[in-house]
Amino acid sequence: QISRTRPKAAQALSPLAKDEDPEVRGQWAKFVGEAGHKADVDHVIRLLADPEPRVRFFAAQALGKLGIKEAVPALIAMRNLGHETDAYVRHATATSLATLAEEKELIAAAGNESANVRTVALLAMRRQSSTEITRFLTDKKPQLVLEAARAIHDAAIPAALPALAALANKPGLPEPVRRRAVNAGFLLGSAEAAERLAKIAGNTKADAALRLDALEALGAWNEPPRRDRVTGLVRPPAPFKRDTAAPVAAVPRILPALLREPSEDLRVAAAKMAGTLKASSSDSLLLATAGDKSLGGLTRATALQALAAMDSPRLADAVRLAATDSDKLVLEAARALAAKVSPLDAVKLNAPLLDKGTIREKQAALATIAAQPVPEADQIILTQLDRLAQNSLPPAIRLDVTEAAALRDHPEIKRRLAERDAALLQNPDPLTRWRDTLEGGNAKLGRVVFEEKAEAACMRCHKWKGEGGDVGPDLAKLPKTADRAYLLEAIVEPNAKIAPGYDNVLLTLNNGEMIAGLLNAEKADEVTLISIADGKKQQVKTADIKERMRVPSAMPPGLGDVLGKRDLRDLIEFLAGGK
């Protein structure tokens, strides 16, 4: 043990720098750096050439802590020794160089023939936020080009963004570099950057993925998201003044050709871009696109949505035209957008679906109709409530009808809905008020509820196809007899029926000890419990048990109220489809 309160201790310990045990050499270098003994710098520098990576790591780290600028050449030279495989040594070297080296020294290292030297120079420049890091954007080693792009974009070196953005036109870039180059232009927000992205989007010889990225960047130009488009992390606003007119001015030049691209992905992205930029000068072109039956339905539907996004006066004509179209996607878009043109038109256009549409179409139609402030919507909802009372509605839309009714202010609708709710609450069957959730859910949304919704915390206790907790059964392995009603009861009334092997019991032993857990197995002379706390099994002899008591399920009651009927319906759909 070496006391750090004795400043002369390291002088007496210099021989330890040559000890045959590499751990001793490394710990000595670490001690010298932390204790600040500059008299031993020469010994520490020698250890940069030690055959053991751990010793080199501590030596490089110590020199940075000591603040010995004269050690910079030795640190750079160390990277010529062929130790490129050790990431820890590289990290310690780059960290110390970032503290000790001047920019001119790192620039010189950036031109070194050794890729190892260039790598630590790049990493040191990143830590210094040096704009000289742009030198590596043309490095002959692709990995260094990528690291430079990451440093400029991810570590935020704003002054270097123009150099990175200029790379966007360069063919053959790896995707991680390309995406950062495109986003660098987006972050700059300049007219030059917008023009560059517009040229990329319109370049038929460019890679399709690059063109789509450029279109997405242009579309988001005037409403930059808080989360970075590449990393997904929240990024503070870029310190540049955005030219909001530049991308809008480019739309008329590139949109006509883009809407005729063979790739529907490009056509759709182009239409979305025009809509989000509110490029109203292109509304005639979008109207023509919406009515052009030679194009795909998705393209035409997106053109309709773009007209709505820019609040175009042509939208009414487009919706009326689309309302008689034979394409399903175009019709769906027209029904959804009709409300922007006329609430009454929205009701009339969606009402026929309640008789002849698919379940999803009926659900969407009910939501649209319920939102329209016209008397005709009340009459349609009253008709649906009549059918609900007569039990003539498809079970999958019963919840949608009651939710639509809850949005209306009509006195008769309110009275009928209140009467129904009161009757459900008075029914002795506790599942009655939840039966509207048995069918009609969205399995994809149900999976999100199961895996991510904190209020439910399903995966804390249950597995799904092997992933999750052990307190309850794997819900992907339920028996075929476990129908939707079984799933509903298990969620809203968890103590009604407990799956075999998951009974919660409390044992009182003859010696007074109490043991609680899941009943995993039972024999004539022994029971096996699984601890809810740590999942460990414990065997208990039957002869040692004084009293055995069943305790409530670990699954909390009232989960239906916590989730709400819509989430509950989605969850049941997910579980019913996966078992």
Coordinates of C-alpha atoms in Angstrom, one line a residue:
Q1 CA 0.0 0.0 0.0
I2 CA 1.3 3.4 -0.9
S3 CA 0.0 6.4 0.9
R4 CA -0.8 9.3 -1.4
T5 CA 0.0 11.7 1.4
R6 CA 3.7 10.9 1.0
P7 CA 4.9 12.8 -2.1
K8 CA 8.4 11.3 -2.0
A9 CA 7.1 7.8 -2.1
A10 CA 7.2 7.4 -5.9
Q11 CA 10.8 8.4 -6.1
A12 CA 11.7 5.4 -3.9
L13 CA 9.4 3.2 -6.0
S14 CA 11.0 3.9 -9.4
P15 CA 12.4 0.4 -9.5
L16 CA 8.8 -0.9 -9.6
A17 CA 8.6 0.5 -13.2
K18 CA 10.9 -2.4 -14.1
D19 CA 9.3 -5.1 -12.0
E20 CA 8.9 -8.5 -13.6
D21 CA 5.2 -8.6 -12.8
P22 CA 3.3 -6.5 -15.4
E23 CA 0.5 -5.7 -12.8
V24 CA 3.1 -4.1 -10.5
R25 CA 4.4 -2.0 -13.4
G26 CA 0.9 -0.9 -14.4
Q27 CA -0.2 0.0 -10.9
W28 CA 3.0 1.9 -10.4
A29 CA 2.2 4.0 -13.5
K30 CA -1.3 4.5 -12.3
F31 CA -0.1 5.7 -8.9
V32 CA 2.4 8.1 -10.4
G33 CA -0.4 9.7 -12.6
E34 CA -2.9 10.0 -9.7
A35 CA -0.3 11.2 -7.2
G36 CA 1.1 13.8 -9.7
H37 CA 4.8 12.8 -9.4
K38 CA 6.3 14.5 -12.5
A39 CA 9.8 13.4 -11.5
D40 CA 9.0 9.9 -12.8
V41 CA 7.8 11.0 -16.2
D42 CA 10.8 9.4 -18.0
H43 CA 10.0 6.0 -16.5
V44 CA 6.3 6.4 -17.4
I45 CA 7.2 7.3 -21.0
R46 CA 9.3 4.1 -21.2
L47 CA 6.3 2.1 -20.2
L48 CA 4.5 3.2 -23.4
A49 CA 6.6 0.6 -25.1
D50 CA 5.8 -2.1 -22.5
P51 CA 4.9 -5.5 -24.1
E52 CA 1.7 -5.7 -21.9
P53 CA -1.3 -3.7 -23.1
R54 CA -2.5 -3.1 -19.5
V55 CA 0.8 -1.4 -18.6
R56 CA 0.7 0.7 -21.7
F57 CA -2.9 1.7 -20.9
F58 CA -2.0 3.0 -17.4
A59 CA 1.2 4.7 -18.7
A60 CA -0.7 6.6 -21.4
Q61 CA -3.4 7.6 -19.0
A62 CA -0.9 8.8 -16.4
L63 CA 0.8 11.1 -18.9
G64 CA -2.4 12.9 -19.6
K65 CA -3.1 13.3 -15.8
L66 CA 0.4 14.6 -15.3
G67 CA -0.1 17.2 -18.0
I68 CA 3.2 16.5 -19.6
K69 CA 3.0 18.1 -23.1
E70 CA 6.5 16.9 -23.9
A71 CA 5.1 13.4 -23.9
V72 CA 2.9 14.0 -27.0
P73 CA 5.6 12.7 -29.5
A74 CA 6.0 9.5 -27.4
L75 CA 2.2 9.0 -27.3
I76 CA 1.9 9.4 -31.1
A77 CA 4.9 7.1 -31.7
M78 CA 3.4 4.4 -29.5
R79 CA 0.7 4.0 -32.1
N80 CA 3.3 2.9 -34.6
L81 CA 4.1 -0.2 -32.5
G82 CA 1.3 -2.3 -34.0
H83 CA -1.0 -2.4 -31.0
E84 CA -4.0 -1.4 -33.0
T85 CA -6.1 -4.3 -31.7
D86 CA -6.3 -3.0 -28.1
A87 CA -9.2 -0.6 -27.8
Y88 CA -8.3 0.3 -24.2
V89 CA -4.8 1.5 -25.1
R90 CA -6.2 3.5 -28.0
H91 CA -8.7 5.1 -25.8
A92 CA -6.2 6.1 -23.1
T93 CA -3.8 7.5 -25.8
A94 CA -6.5 9.5 -27.5
T95 CA -7.8 10.9 -24.2
S96 CA -4.3 12.0 -23.1
L97 CA -3.6 13.5 -26.6
A98 CA -6.8 15.4 -26.4
T99 CA -5.6 17.0 -23.2
L100 CA -1.9 17.5 -24.1
A101 CA -1.6 18.0 -27.9
E102 CA -1.8 21.2 -29.8
E103 CA -3.9 21.3 -32.9
K104 CA -0.8 21.5 -35.2
E105 CA 0.6 18.3 -33.6
L106 CA -2.7 16.5 -34.3
I107 CA -2.8 17.8 -37.9
A108 CA 0.7 16.4 -38.4
A109 CA -0.4 13.1 -36.9
A110 CA -3.5 13.1 -39.2
G111 CA -1.2 12.9 -42.2
N112 CA 0.8 9.9 -40.8
E113 CA 1.0 6.8 -43.0
S114 CA 0.1 4.7 -40.0
A115 CA -3.7 4.1 -39.7
N116 CA -3.2 3.7 -36.0
V117 CA -1.7 7.1 -35.6
R118 CA -4.4 8.7 -37.7
T119 CA -7.0 7.0 -35.6
V120 CA -5.9 8.4 -32.3
A121 CA -5.4 11.8 -34.0
L122 CA -9.0 11.7 -35.1
L123 CA -10.3 10.6 -31.7
A124 CA -8.3 13.4 -30.0
M125 CA -9.7 15.9 -32.5
R126 CA -13.2 14.7 -31.7
R127 CA -12.6 15.3 -28.0
Q128 CA -11.2 18.8 -28.8
S129 CA -14.2 19.5 -31.2
S130 CA -11.6 20.5 -33.7
T131 CA -12.8 21.5 -37.2
E132 CA -9.6 20.0 -38.6
I133 CA -11.3 16.6 -38.2
T134 CA -12.8 17.3 -41.7
R135 CA -9.4 16.1 -43.1
F136 CA -10.5 12.6 -42.4
L137 CA -13.6 12.8 -44.6
T138 CA -11.3 12.0 -47.5
D139 CA -9.1 9.5 -45.7
K140 CA -8.2 6.4 -47.7
K141 CA -9.4 4.2 -44.8
P142 CA -13.2 3.9 -44.9
Q143 CA -13.5 3.3 -41.2
L144 CA -11.8 6.7 -40.5
V145 CA -14.2 8.4 -42.9
L146 CA -17.1 6.9 -40.9
E147 CA -15.6 7.9 -37.5
A148 CA -15.1 11.5 -38.8
A149 CA -18.7 11.6 -39.9
R150 CA -19.8 10.3 -36.5
A151 CA -17.7 12.8 -34.7
I152 CA -18.9 15.8 -36.7
H153 CA -22.6 14.8 -36.7
D154 CA -23.1 12.8 -33.5
A155 CA -20.7 14.7 -31.2
A156 CA -21.9 18.0 -32.7
I157 CA -19.1 20.0 -34.3
P158 CA -21.2 22.6 -36.0
A159 CA -18.4 24.4 -37.8
A160 CA -17.5 21.1 -39.6
L161 CA -21.1 20.3 -40.8
P162 CA -20.7 22.1 -44.2
A163 CA -17.8 19.7 -45.1
L164 CA -19.8 16.7 -44.1
A165 CA -22.9 18.0 -46.0
A166 CA -20.8 18.4 -49.1
L167 CA -20.3 14.6 -49.1
A168 CA -23.9 13.9 -49.8
N169 CA -23.4 14.0 -53.6
K170 CA -20.5 11.6 -53.5
P171 CA -21.5 8.2 -55.0
G172 CA -20.8 4.9 -53.2
L173 CA -20.9 6.2 -49.6
P174 CA -21.6 3.7 -46.9
E175 CA -25.1 4.2 -45.5
P176 CA -24.0 5.5 -42.1
V177 CA -21.9 8.2 -43.7
R178 CA -24.5 9.0 -46.4
R179 CA -27.3 9.4 -43.8
R180 CA -25.1 11.7 -41.7
A181 CA -24.1 13.7 -44.8
V182 CA -27.8 14.3 -45.8
N183 CA -28.7 15.2 -42.3
A184 CA -25.8 17.6 -42.0
G185 CA -27.4 19.6 -44.8
F186 CA -30.7 19.4 -43.1
L187 CA -29.1 20.7 -39.8
L188 CA -27.4 23.5 -41.7
G189 CA -30.8 24.7 -43.1
S190 CA -29.1 26.9 -45.7
A191 CA -30.3 27.6 -49.3
E192 CA -27.2 25.8 -50.6
A193 CA -28.0 22.7 -48.5
A194 CA -31.6 22.7 -49.6
E195 CA -30.6 23.0 -53.3
R196 CA -28.1 20.1 -52.9
L197 CA -30.8 17.8 -51.4
A198 CA -33.2 18.8 -54.1
K199 CA -30.7 17.8 -56.8
I200 CA -30.1 14.5 -55.0
A201 CA -33.9 13.8 -54.8
G202 CA -34.3 14.6 -58.5
N203 CA -31.2 12.6 -59.7
T204 CA -32.5 9.5 -61.4
K205 CA -28.9 8.0 -61.4
A206 CA -28.6 8.3 -57.6
D207 CA -29.3 5.5 -55.2
A208 CA -33.0 5.2 -54.4
A209 CA -32.3 5.1 -50.6
L210 CA -30.3 8.3 -50.9
R211 CA -33.1 10.0 -52.8
L212 CA -35.7 8.9 -50.3
D213 CA -33.6 10.3 -47.4
A214 CA -33.2 13.6 -49.2
L215 CA -37.0 13.8 -49.8
E216 CA -37.6 13.1 -46.1
A217 CA -35.1 15.7 -45.1
L218 CA -36.7 18.3 -47.3
G219 CA -40.2 17.4 -46.1
A220 CA -39.1 18.0 -42.4
W221 CA -37.2 21.1 -43.3
N222 CA -39.5 23.7 -41.9
E223 CA -40.6 21.7 -38.9
P224 CA -37.4 20.0 -37.6
P225 CA -38.1 17.2 -35.2
R226 CA -36.7 17.3 -31.6
R227 CA -35.1 13.9 -32.1
D228 CA -32.3 13.6 -34.5
R229 CA -33.2 11.9 -37.8
V230 CA -30.2 9.6 -37.6
T231 CA -29.4 8.9 -34.0
G232 CA -32.9 9.2 -32.6
L233 CA -31.6 11.3 -29.7
V234 CA -32.9 14.6 -28.6
R235 CA -30.7 17.3 -30.2
P236 CA -30.7 21.0 -29.2
P237 CA -31.7 23.3 -32.1
A238 CA -28.9 23.8 -34.6
P239 CA -27.1 27.2 -34.3
F240 CA -28.0 28.2 -37.8
K241 CA -30.7 30.4 -39.3
R242 CA -32.9 28.2 -41.5
D243 CA -33.9 29.3 -45.0
T244 CA -37.5 28.2 -45.0
A245 CA -38.2 29.4 -48.5
A246 CA -35.4 27.4 -50.3
P247 CA -37.0 23.9 -50.2
V248 CA -40.5 25.3 -51.1
A249 CA -39.0 27.0 -54.1
A250 CA -37.4 23.7 -55.3
V251 CA -40.6 21.7 -55.2
P252 CA -42.0 22.9 -58.6
R253 CA -38.7 21.9 -60.3
I254 CA -38.4 18.4 -59.0
L255 CA -42.0 17.3 -58.2
P256 CA -43.3 16.7 -61.8
A257 CA -40.6 14.1 -62.6
L258 CA -40.7 12.5 -59.1
L259 CA -44.5 11.9 -59.4
R260 CA -43.8 9.9 -62.6
E261 CA -41.0 7.8 -61.1
P262 CA -41.3 4.0 -61.6
S263 CA -40.8 3.6 -57.8
E264 CA -44.0 4.1 -55.8
D265 CA -41.8 4.8 -52.7
L266 CA -40.3 7.8 -54.4
R267 CA -43.7 9.0 -55.7
V268 CA -45.2 8.8 -52.3
A269 CA -42.2 10.5 -50.6
A270 CA -42.4 13.3 -53.1
A271 CA -46.1 13.9 -52.6
K272 CA -45.6 13.9 -48.8
M273 CA -42.8 16.4 -49.1
A274 CA -44.9 18.8 -51.1
G275 CA -47.7 18.5 -48.5
T276 CA -45.6 19.0 -45.4
L277 CA -43.8 22.0 -47.1
K278 CA -47.2 23.4 -48.0
A279 CA -45.9 24.0 -51.5
S280 CA -49.3 25.4 -52.7
S281 CA -47.9 26.2 -56.2
S282 CA -48.0 22.5 -56.9
D283 CA -51.6 21.9 -56.0
S284 CA -52.7 21.6 -59.6
L285 CA -50.1 18.9 -60.2
L286 CA -51.2 17.0 -57.0
L287 CA -54.9 17.3 -58.1
A288 CA -54.0 15.8 -61.4
T289 CA -52.0 13.0 -59.7
A290 CA -54.9 12.2 -57.4
G291 CA -57.1 11.6 -60.4
D292 CA -54.6 9.8 -62.6
K293 CA -55.7 6.1 -62.6
S294 CA -52.4 5.0 -64.3
L295 CA -50.6 5.6 -61.0
G296 CA -50.8 3.5 -57.9
G297 CA -53.5 3.9 -55.3
L298 CA -51.1 4.8 -52.6
T299 CA -49.5 7.5 -54.7
R300 CA -53.0 9.0 -55.5
A301 CA -54.1 8.8 -51.9
T302 CA -50.9 10.5 -50.7
A303 CA -51.5 13.3 -53.3
L304 CA -55.0 13.8 -51.7
Q305 CA -53.4 13.9 -48.2
A306 CA -50.8 16.4 -49.5
L307 CA -53.6 18.7 -50.7
A308 CA -55.2 18.5 -47.3
A309 CA -51.9 19.2 -45.5
M310 CA -51.4 22.4 -47.5
D311 CA -55.0 23.5 -47.0
S312 CA -55.4 23.7 -50.8
P313 CA -58.7 25.2 -52.2
R314 CA -58.5 22.3 -54.7
L315 CA -59.1 19.7 -52.0
A316 CA -62.9 19.9 -52.3
D317 CA -62.7 19.0 -56.0
A318 CA -60.2 16.2 -55.3
V319 CA -62.3 14.6 -52.6
R320 CA -65.5 14.7 -54.7
L321 CA -63.6 13.1 -57.6
A322 CA -62.1 10.5 -55.3
A323 CA -65.4 9.7 -53.7
T324 CA -66.5 7.9 -56.9
D325 CA -63.1 6.2 -57.5
S326 CA -62.8 2.4 -57.6
D327 CA -59.5 2.2 -55.8
K328 CA -59.8 1.3 -52.2
L329 CA -56.9 3.4 -50.9
V330 CA -58.2 6.5 -52.7
L331 CA -61.7 6.0 -51.4
E332 CA -60.3 5.6 -47.8
A333 CA -58.4 8.8 -48.1
A334 CA -61.4 10.6 -49.5
R335 CA -63.6 9.5 -46.6
A336 CA -61.0 10.5 -44.1
L337 CA -60.5 13.9 -45.6
A338 CA -64.1 14.7 -46.4
A339 CA -64.5 16.4 -43.1
K340 CA -62.0 19.1 -44.1
V341 CA -64.3 20.0 -47.0
S342 CA -67.7 19.5 -45.5
P343 CA -68.9 17.8 -42.3
L344 CA -72.1 16.8 -44.0
D345 CA -70.2 15.3 -47.0
A346 CA -68.1 13.3 -44.5
V347 CA -71.2 11.8 -42.9
K348 CA -72.8 11.0 -46.3
L349 CA -69.6 9.5 -47.6
N350 CA -69.0 7.3 -44.6
A351 CA -72.5 6.2 -43.7
P352 CA -72.8 3.5 -46.4
L353 CA -69.8 1.7 -44.9
L354 CA -71.8 0.9 -41.7
D355 CA -73.8 -1.5 -43.8
K356 CA -71.4 -2.9 -46.4
G357 CA -67.9 -2.1 -45.2
T358 CA -65.3 -4.3 -43.5
I359 CA -64.9 -4.2 -39.8
R360 CA -62.0 -1.8 -40.0
E361 CA -63.9 0.4 -42.4
K362 CA -66.9 0.4 -40.1
Q363 CA -64.7 1.4 -37.2
A364 CA -63.1 4.2 -39.1
A365 CA -66.5 5.4 -40.4
L366 CA -68.0 5.5 -36.9
A367 CA -65.0 7.6 -35.6
T368 CA -65.3 10.0 -38.5
I369 CA -69.1 10.4 -38.3
A370 CA -69.0 10.9 -34.5
A371 CA -66.6 13.9 -35.0
Q372 CA -68.9 15.8 -37.4
P373 CA -71.0 18.7 -35.9
V374 CA -74.1 18.1 -37.9
P375 CA -77.6 16.6 -36.9
E376 CA -77.3 13.9 -39.6
A377 CA -74.4 12.4 -37.5
D378 CA -76.8 12.1 -34.5
Q379 CA -79.4 10.2 -36.5
I380 CA -76.8 7.7 -37.7
I381 CA -75.5 7.1 -34.1
L382 CA -79.1 6.7 -32.9
T383 CA -79.7 4.0 -35.5
Q384 CA -76.5 2.2 -34.5
L385 CA -77.6 2.3 -30.8
D386 CA -81.0 0.8 -31.8
R387 CA -79.1 -2.1 -33.5
L388 CA -76.9 -2.4 -30.4
A389 CA -80.0 -2.8 -28.2
Q390 CA -81.4 -5.4 -30.6
N391 CA -78.1 -7.3 -30.6
S392 CA -77.9 -7.0 -34.4
L393 CA -74.5 -5.3 -34.5
P394 CA -71.3 -7.2 -35.3
P395 CA -69.5 -7.8 -31.9
A396 CA -66.4 -6.2 -33.3
I397 CA -67.9 -2.7 -33.6
R398 CA -70.0 -2.6 -30.4
L399 CA -67.3 -0.7 -28.5
D400 CA -66.9 1.7 -31.4
V401 CA -70.6 2.5 -31.4
T402 CA -70.6 3.3 -27.7
E403 CA -67.4 5.4 -28.0
A404 CA -68.9 7.3 -30.9
A405 CA -72.1 7.9 -28.9
A406 CA -70.1 9.2 -26.0
L407 CA -68.8 12.0 -28.2
R408 CA -72.2 13.3 -29.0
D409 CA -74.3 15.9 -27.1
H410 CA -77.7 14.8 -28.4
P411 CA -80.0 14.3 -25.3
E412 CA -81.5 11.1 -26.6
I413 CA -78.1 9.6 -27.3
K414 CA -76.9 10.5 -23.8
R415 CA -80.1 9.0 -22.3
R416 CA -79.7 5.7 -24.1
L417 CA -76.0 5.4 -23.4
A418 CA -76.6 6.1 -19.6
E419 CA -79.3 3.4 -19.5
R420 CA -77.1 0.9 -21.1
D421 CA -74.2 1.6 -18.8
A422 CA -76.5 1.4 -15.7
A423 CA -77.8 -2.0 -16.9
L424 CA -74.3 -3.4 -17.4
L425 CA -73.3 -2.3 -13.9
Q426 CA -76.3 -4.0 -12.4
N427 CA -75.7 -7.3 -14.1
P428 CA -74.3 -9.9 -11.5
D429 CA -71.9 -11.2 -14.1
P430 CA -68.7 -9.1 -13.5
L431 CA -67.6 -9.7 -17.1
T432 CA -70.8 -8.1 -18.7
R433 CA -69.5 -4.6 -18.7
W434 CA -66.3 -5.7 -20.5
R435 CA -67.8 -8.0 -23.2
D436 CA -67.7 -5.3 -25.9
T437 CA -63.9 -5.7 -25.8
L438 CA -63.9 -9.4 -26.9
E439 CA -63.6 -8.7 -30.6
G440 CA -62.5 -5.9 -33.0
G441 CA -59.1 -5.1 -31.5
N442 CA -55.8 -4.3 -33.2
A443 CA -53.2 -7.0 -32.6
K444 CA -50.2 -4.7 -33.3
L445 CA -51.4 -2.2 -30.8
G446 CA -52.1 -5.0 -28.4
R447 CA -48.5 -6.1 -28.6
V448 CA -47.4 -2.6 -27.7
V449 CA -49.7 -2.7 -24.6
F450 CA -48.3 -6.1 -23.6
E451 CA -44.7 -5.2 -24.0
E452 CA -44.5 -1.5 -23.3
K453 CA -47.4 -0.1 -21.4
A454 CA -46.2 0.6 -17.8
E455 CA -49.7 0.6 -16.3
A456 CA -50.1 -3.1 -17.3
A457 CA -46.5 -4.3 -16.9
C458 CA -47.5 -7.6 -18.5
M459 CA -44.0 -8.8 -19.2
R460 CA -42.9 -8.3 -15.6
C461 CA -44.8 -11.4 -14.7
H462 CA -45.6 -13.2 -18.0
K463 CA -43.5 -14.6 -20.8
W464 CA -44.4 -14.2 -24.4
K465 CA -42.6 -16.9 -26.5
G466 CA -39.9 -17.3 -23.9
E467 CA -39.3 -13.7 -23.1
G468 CA -40.5 -12.1 -19.8
G469 CA -41.2 -13.0 -16.2
D470 CA -41.8 -16.3 -14.5
V471 CA -44.6 -15.4 -12.1
G472 CA -47.4 -16.2 -14.6
P473 CA -47.6 -18.7 -17.5
D474 CA -46.2 -18.1 -21.0
L475 CA -49.2 -16.5 -22.7
A476 CA -48.1 -17.8 -26.1
K477 CA -48.6 -21.4 -24.8
L478 CA -52.1 -21.2 -23.6
P479 CA -54.3 -24.2 -24.4
K480 CA -56.7 -24.1 -27.3
T481 CA -59.6 -24.0 -24.9
A482 CA -58.4 -20.6 -23.7
D483 CA -60.8 -18.6 -25.8
R484 CA -61.3 -14.8 -25.8
A485 CA -63.8 -15.0 -22.8
Y486 CA -61.1 -16.9 -20.9
L487 CA -58.6 -14.2 -21.6
L488 CA -61.0 -11.5 -20.6
E489 CA -61.8 -13.1 -17.3
A490 CA -58.1 -13.7 -16.6
I491 CA -57.4 -10.0 -17.1
V492 CA -60.3 -8.4 -15.3
E493 CA -61.0 -11.1 -12.7
P494 CA -57.6 -12.7 -12.1
N495 CA -58.7 -14.6 -9.0
A496 CA -61.7 -16.4 -10.7
K497 CA -59.5 -19.1 -12.3
I498 CA -55.8 -19.6 -11.9
A499 CA -53.7 -21.6 -14.4
P500 CA -52.4 -24.9 -13.0
G501 CA -49.0 -24.5 -11.5
Y502 CA -49.5 -20.8 -10.7
D503 CA -51.6 -21.1 -7.5
N504 CA -50.4 -18.7 -4.8
V505 CA -50.1 -20.5 -1.4
L506 CA -49.0 -19.5 2.1
L507 CA -47.6 -22.4 4.2
T508 CA -47.3 -22.2 8.0
L509 CA -44.8 -24.8 9.2
N510 CA -44.8 -26.7 12.5
N511 CA -42.0 -24.5 13.7
G512 CA -43.9 -21.3 13.0
E513 CA -42.1 -20.4 9.8
M514 CA -44.2 -19.0 7.0
I515 CA -43.4 -19.6 3.3
A516 CA -45.2 -18.0 0.4
G517 CA -44.9 -18.8 -3.3
L518 CA -46.3 -20.4 -6.5
L519 CA -47.4 -24.0 -6.2
N520 CA -45.1 -25.6 -8.8
A521 CA -45.5 -29.3 -8.0
E522 CA -47.2 -31.4 -5.4
K523 CA -46.5 -35.0 -4.3
A524 CA -48.0 -37.1 -1.5
D525 CA -45.1 -36.3 0.8
E526 CA -43.8 -33.0 -0.6
V527 CA -44.8 -29.7 -2.2
T528 CA -42.6 -27.4 -4.4
L529 CA -43.0 -23.7 -4.3
I530 CA -41.4 -21.0 -6.5
S531 CA -40.5 -17.8 -4.7
I532 CA -42.2 -14.8 -6.3
A533 CA -39.3 -12.6 -5.2
D534 CA -36.3 -14.5 -6.8
G535 CA -37.9 -17.4 -8.8
K536 CA -36.0 -20.0 -6.7
K537 CA -37.6 -23.4 -6.0
Q538 CA -38.1 -24.7 -2.5
Q539 CA -39.2 -28.2 -1.5
V540 CA -41.3 -28.5 1.7
K541 CA -42.2 -31.9 3.3
T542 CA -45.9 -32.4 3.8
A543 CA -45.3 -33.6 7.4
D544 CA -43.7 -30.2 8.2
I545 CA -46.8 -28.2 7.1
K546 CA -49.2 -27.1 9.9
E547 CA -51.5 -25.0 7.7
R548 CA -51.9 -24.3 4.1
M549 CA -53.8 -21.2 2.7
R550 CA -54.5 -20.1 -0.8
V551 CA -53.8 -16.4 -1.3
P552 CA -55.0 -14.1 -4.1
S553 CA -53.3 -14.1 -7.5
A554 CA -50.2 -11.9 -7.9
M555 CA -52.0 -10.3 -10.9
P556 CA -53.6 -7.1 -9.7
P557 CA -57.4 -6.7 -9.8
G558 CA -59.0 -3.8 -11.7
L559 CA -56.6 -4.0 -14.6
G560 CA -59.5 -3.5 -17.0
D561 CA -60.2 0.0 -15.5
V562 CA -56.5 0.8 -15.6
L563 CA -56.1 -0.1 -19.3
G564 CA -59.5 1.2 -20.5
K565 CA -61.7 -0.7 -22.9
R566 CA -59.8 0.2 -26.1
D567 CA -56.4 -1.0 -24.9
L568 CA -58.1 -4.1 -23.3
R569 CA -59.7 -5.0 -26.6
D570 CA -56.3 -4.6 -28.5
L571 CA -54.6 -6.7 -25.8
I572 CA -57.2 -9.5 -26.1
E573 CA -56.8 -9.5 -29.9
F574 CA -53.0 -9.8 -29.6
L575 CA -53.2 -12.7 -27.1
A576 CA -56.0 -14.5 -28.9
G577 CA -54.0 -14.4 -32.2
G578 CA -50.8 -15.6 -30.7
K579 CA -51.7 -18.5 -28.5

